[in-house]
Amino acid sequence: MDAISTLTGPIIPLRSSNTDTDQIIPAVFLKRVTKTGYDDALFHHWRQDPAFVLNQEPYRHGGILVTGPDFGTGSSREHAVWALRDFGITAVLSPRFGEIFRGNSGKQGLLTGVIPEEAVERLWAAADASPGMQTTVDLVARTVTIGDETIDFQIDDYTRWRLLEGLDDIALTLREEERITAFEATRPSWMPRTLPVQTGTR
Amino acid sequence: MGRTLAEKVWDDHVVVKGEDGSPDLVYIDLHLVHEVTSPQAFDGLRQADRPLRRVDLTIATEDHNTPTIAIDRPIEDPTSAKQISTLRDNAAEFGVRIHSLGDKEQGIVHIVGPQLGLTMPGITVVCGDSHTSTHGAFGAMAFGIGTSEVEHVMATQTLPLKPFRTMAVTVEGTLRPGVTAKDIILAVIAQIGTGGGAGYVFEYRGSAIRALSIEGRMTICNMSIEAGARAGMVAPDQTTFDYIQGRDHAPTGADWDAAVEYWSTLPTDDDAVFDAEIFIDADALEPFVTWGTNPGQGSPLSESVPDPASFSDPQDRAAAEKALAYMDLAPGTPLKDIRVDTVFIGSCTNSRMEDLRAAAEIIKGKRKAEGLRVLVVPGSARVRLEAEAEGLDQVFLDFGAEWRFAGCSMCLGMNPDQLAPGERCASTSNRNFEGRQGKGGRTHLVSPLVAAATAIRGTLSSPWDLEMDARTEQEAMA
Ligand code: SF4
């Protein structure tokens, strides 16, 4: 994963709340076995409408998505993050996120920041006033700046640190290999085992 | 101070305690795998040349893409076929146990774990699927994860996890006949909204929960994620132990005794404190349905489609307006006047024996409404066989329903079981999102009893309406 500290791009105003991951990427696109190539699948049903924001210039090439509460609820599909990333969305700002979606974003280098609802309105207004104006998201300072306006966003320290360093979770965990093995030695014997296969009891 | 059920299970799985805001490293006891969220994870292992650490704690099945008719023929959709063959190849390469289409233990991943006796109290369960919360019905800590985390568990059998808050969801009283576990959870979500549980692990408590079977508890825990909760749990009790004992992978002998002794220590201590609590009065509950496009947009069936103007929160109002436009519903329409085209009985929420028996009991000896399509999809191949042994398949077929093979089917329409644009469905599944059951399809979430009554009358109905019909008929005859 690449390290990130600041991101720039236009604010994309997505005027919607409760945007579940079925909307971000419908199930028919989950049949692929790869991790890339999902840009066309992003918001596929909504993009059938020519007036949808991502069909408009200057938003067709990605940027910073600013949207209403409960973004990324529902299904755990990480494809939602891959599709946003493939389209060129580098950060999402919302008052509240689906938790699994937010976790997935952190693993894939997509920045998610929590901002108050009133800040969402201000950023939308700023984007409407001058569509395509460049905005900077500063992960070090935890701020988003558009024109002379600066708004704080929230992201937890641990995710921020991993994004800033571009760290791979698995490699980090494997540093604890010895403690994992020691823990395994203490697991009680009644715990479930999938192997060897038992069948025919009931 | 005492601890809650969730805190006890968590504490016993911490491998490394996080410091300074970093997460705890938590051990995972059971990893369930299916074809949709695993191919990229297996690829990741291969690229990094890492083994799958504990194949004996991992099990795979095929469910999301599988056809529910003609399962002996090759899968027609080449991308679905490819995803399934990829899972089979990966399972073979890494040595993972797999239950493929045609196997007696194949089925929806959340039906398979419990029926094999692998799901137990006091363990941690994960799966690349948000409805993993189902397994919390046993008093397990179970939650859905993304594909990066699937790879992480495969490689390390652990996950770095942030601490959670606890919410008691207390349901006291007695459900009236015709009201079920599904109505409880739809009422909970309508009360707190789709984001109301964010950051929390729910514990469902109270006399109404205690009175439920394990299958009913699974229905409730299954939809915890629909309220935004990370997981939902029910403390284990004798009902739980009885359900597990004797299953294929249940502990036996001294292991059984040790397990029951430990499981009995898990219920929340009397002096434990929850971070939040909500109450539901079971006596007052009615059959519940959704009218909108998220699971929080629901009402008792006796009410009408709400007027968006009645919502004080502007976001809720806008969401309701958008939902009614998509659902093609006018404010003020009695919910019971809504006519459906399809009834779907299935999904990891409601496709177990208890659900099929309840639906069959209602429709027995009757015919479905004219022009209606009724799809009955058992949750697993084993459920299908058990239902057939009881003759339920014949009851459904005589009614005019289609009796299908096991899988996720029309819950998400990845296989050919989909709604056509504009089609309206009463569905026992868990998500009424736009296009969830097929592009342009309109979903009303209901219990199996409401699904069955709706299939008879053609409009959203509960068993109470059938009783009224019967009474009216009797009076007319007298
Ligand atoms: S039945 Fe539906 S909700 Fe359950 S695992 Fe399958 S697709 Fe997901």
Short mmCIF file of C-alpha atoms in Angstrom, two decimals, chain A residues 15-18 20-23 27-35 38 44-46 48 68-70 73-79 82 95-97 99-100 103-104 107-108 117 121 124 156-159 168-171 173-174 176-177 179-181 183-184 187 189-202, chain B residues 12-16 21-23 25 27 29-30 36 39-40 50 53-59 65 77 79-80 83 86 97 118 120 123 128-130 144-149 151-152 155-156 158 162 194-195 198-199 228 230 242-243 245-249 251 255 259 262-263 294 315 322 382 412 414 431 433-434 436 439:
data_model
loop_
_atom_site.label_atom_id
_atom_site.label_comp_id
_atom_site.label_asym_id
_atom_site.label_seq_id
_atom_site.Cartn_x
_atom_site.Cartn_y
_atom_site.Cartn_z
CA ARG A 15 -26.36 14.23 -2.20
CA SER A 16 -27.50 11.02 -0.62
CA SER A 17 -27.72 9.37 2.78
CA ASN A 18 -27.76 5.64 3.54
CA ASP A 20 -25.33 1.08 0.93
CA THR A 21 -22.62 -0.95 -0.77
CA ASP A 22 -25.23 -2.53 -3.09
CA GLN A 23 -25.57 0.96 -4.62
CA ALA A 27 -23.93 -7.73 -6.91
CA VAL A 28 -23.66 -8.64 -10.59
CA PHE A 29 -20.16 -7.13 -10.60
CA LEU A 30 -18.94 -9.27 -7.72
CA LYS A 31 -18.37 -12.31 -9.88
CA ARG A 32 -14.88 -11.35 -10.96
CA VAL A 33 -11.86 -12.89 -9.31
CA THR A 34 -9.56 -9.87 -9.66
CA LYS A 35 -8.95 -6.82 -7.45
CA TYR A 38 -14.16 -2.06 -11.30
CA HIS A 44 -23.66 1.34 -11.95
CA HIS A 45 -27.44 1.68 -11.56
CA TRP A 46 -27.32 5.35 -10.60
CA GLN A 48 -27.71 5.08 -15.95
CA GLY A 68 -24.56 12.35 3.73
CA PRO A 69 -24.57 10.00 6.73
CA ASP A 70 -24.37 6.19 6.70
CA THR A 73 -23.65 0.39 5.04
CA GLY A 74 -24.79 -3.14 4.27
CA SER A 75 -22.81 -5.83 2.51
CA SER A 76 -19.15 -6.39 3.42
CA ARG A 77 -18.02 -6.42 -0.24
CA GLU A 78 -14.56 -4.85 -0.44
CA HIS A 79 -15.33 -4.44 -4.14
CA TRP A 82 -11.90 -1.16 -5.16
CA PRO A 95 -20.89 12.16 9.06
CA ARG A 96 -21.06 8.37 9.53
CA PHE A 97 -19.85 5.23 7.76
CA GLU A 99 -18.16 -0.01 9.87
CA ILE A 100 -17.04 -2.85 7.63
CA GLY A 103 -12.35 -0.93 7.86
CA ASN A 104 -11.96 -2.12 4.26
CA LYS A 107 -6.77 -1.57 4.39
CA GLN A 108 -6.86 -0.38 0.78
CA GLU A 117 -23.50 17.23 8.86
CA GLU A 121 -23.55 21.24 3.67
CA TRP A 124 -21.45 21.03 -0.98
CA ASP A 156 -8.62 7.17 14.40
CA ASP A 157 -4.92 7.34 15.23
CA TYR A 158 -4.14 3.79 14.26
CA THR A 159 -5.67 3.92 10.77
CA ASP A 168 0.79 -3.84 5.33
CA ASP A 169 -1.35 -5.29 8.13
CA ILE A 170 -0.36 -8.89 7.63
CA ALA A 171 3.35 -8.17 7.85
CA THR A 173 0.78 -9.04 12.62
CA LEU A 174 3.33 -11.64 11.64
CA GLU A 176 3.72 -11.32 16.70
CA GLU A 177 4.06 -14.86 15.38
CA ARG A 179 2.67 -14.85 20.72
CA ILE A 180 0.10 -16.27 18.32
CA THR A 181 1.70 -19.70 18.63
CA PHE A 183 -1.86 -18.43 22.45
CA GLU A 184 -2.75 -21.44 20.30
CA ARG A 187 -6.89 -23.12 23.38
CA SER A 189 -9.77 -28.98 23.16
CA TRP A 190 -13.58 -28.60 22.91
CA MET A 191 -13.18 -25.77 20.41
CA PRO A 192 -14.46 -26.53 16.90
CA ARG A 193 -12.25 -28.16 14.27
CA THR A 194 -13.34 -28.43 10.65
CA LEU A 195 -10.86 -31.26 10.06
CA PRO A 196 -10.96 -34.19 10.14
CA VAL A 197 -14.44 -34.21 8.61
CA GLN A 198 -17.11 -35.73 10.87
CA THR A 199 -20.40 -36.70 9.34
CA GLY A 200 -23.38 -38.84 10.03
CA THR A 201 -23.79 -38.14 13.75
CA ARG A 202 -26.86 -35.94 13.37
CA ASP B 12 -10.52 -14.65 26.23
CA HIS B 13 -9.35 -14.12 22.65
CA VAL B 14 -6.88 -11.27 23.01
CA VAL B 15 -3.45 -12.42 21.81
CA VAL B 16 -1.81 -9.01 22.09
CA GLY B 21 -5.07 3.45 20.76
CA SER B 22 -3.81 0.59 18.62
CA PRO B 23 -6.21 -2.32 18.25
CA LEU B 25 -4.91 -8.63 18.17
CA TYR B 27 -7.66 -14.85 17.78
CA ASP B 29 -11.62 -19.74 16.11
CA LEU B 30 -13.65 -20.36 12.98
CA VAL B 36 -17.42 -14.22 -3.77
CA PRO B 39 -10.53 -15.31 -4.64
CA GLN B 40 -8.52 -12.10 -4.15
CA ARG B 50 2.27 -17.50 2.58
CA ARG B 53 -2.18 -20.96 8.80
CA ARG B 54 -5.03 -23.11 10.15
CA VAL B 55 -6.90 -25.17 7.59
CA ASP B 56 -8.46 -27.06 10.51
CA LEU B 57 -10.30 -23.87 11.54
CA THR B 58 -11.44 -23.03 8.00
CA ILE B 59 -14.35 -24.32 5.93
CA ASN B 65 -23.64 -17.78 -7.26
CA ASP B 77 -23.14 -17.94 -16.60
CA THR B 79 -18.39 -15.60 -14.71
CA SER B 80 -20.33 -17.44 -11.98
CA GLN B 83 -15.82 -17.90 -9.53
CA THR B 86 -11.72 -20.73 -8.63
CA ARG B 97 -12.45 -28.40 3.39
CA LEU B 118 -19.13 -25.91 14.31
CA MET B 120 -20.55 -22.77 19.46
CA ILE B 123 -15.88 -18.68 20.13
CA GLY B 128 -16.24 -12.34 4.31
CA ASP B 129 -19.94 -11.67 4.62
CA SER B 130 -21.77 -9.13 6.73
CA GLY B 144 -18.40 -9.92 8.79
CA ILE B 145 -15.07 -8.83 7.34
CA GLY B 146 -13.73 -7.55 4.02
CA THR B 147 -11.49 -9.43 1.63
CA SER B 148 -8.26 -7.88 2.98
CA GLU B 149 -9.24 -9.20 6.39
CA GLU B 151 -6.52 -12.78 3.69
CA HIS B 152 -5.30 -11.59 7.09
CA ALA B 155 -2.36 -15.87 6.96
CA THR B 156 -2.39 -15.29 10.72
CA THR B 158 -6.00 -13.33 13.98
CA LYS B 162 -10.72 -2.00 17.78
CA THR B 194 -29.63 1.71 9.98
CA GLY B 195 -26.81 3.59 11.71
CA ALA B 198 -22.68 1.74 14.70
CA GLY B 199 -19.76 0.90 16.98
CA GLY B 228 -25.20 -0.95 11.75
CA ARG B 230 -20.75 -4.92 14.46
CA ASP B 242 -29.58 -28.90 23.35
CA TYR B 243 -29.29 -27.58 19.80
CA GLN B 245 -25.32 -31.65 21.40
CA GLY B 246 -24.95 -34.60 19.06
CA ARG B 247 -24.20 -32.58 15.93
CA ASP B 248 -21.34 -33.78 13.72
CA HIS B 249 -18.69 -31.46 15.14
CA PRO B 251 -17.71 -31.79 21.48
CA ASP B 255 -14.81 -32.16 26.07
CA ALA B 259 -17.43 -26.91 27.15
CA TYR B 262 -17.24 -22.84 30.33
CA TRP B 263 -20.30 -21.81 28.32
CA ASN B 294 -33.44 0.42 3.71
CA GLN B 315 -32.22 13.53 5.85
CA LYS B 322 -36.50 8.88 -2.64
CA ARG B 382 -29.52 -30.71 4.33
CA LEU B 412 -29.15 -10.88 -3.89
CA MET B 414 -26.24 -13.10 -8.38
CA ARG B 431 -32.11 -6.24 2.54
CA PHE B 433 -31.92 -1.90 -0.98
CA GLU B 434 -32.57 -0.53 -4.47
CA ARG B 436 -30.90 -5.81 -4.37
CA LYS B 439 -32.21 -4.18 -11.14
#
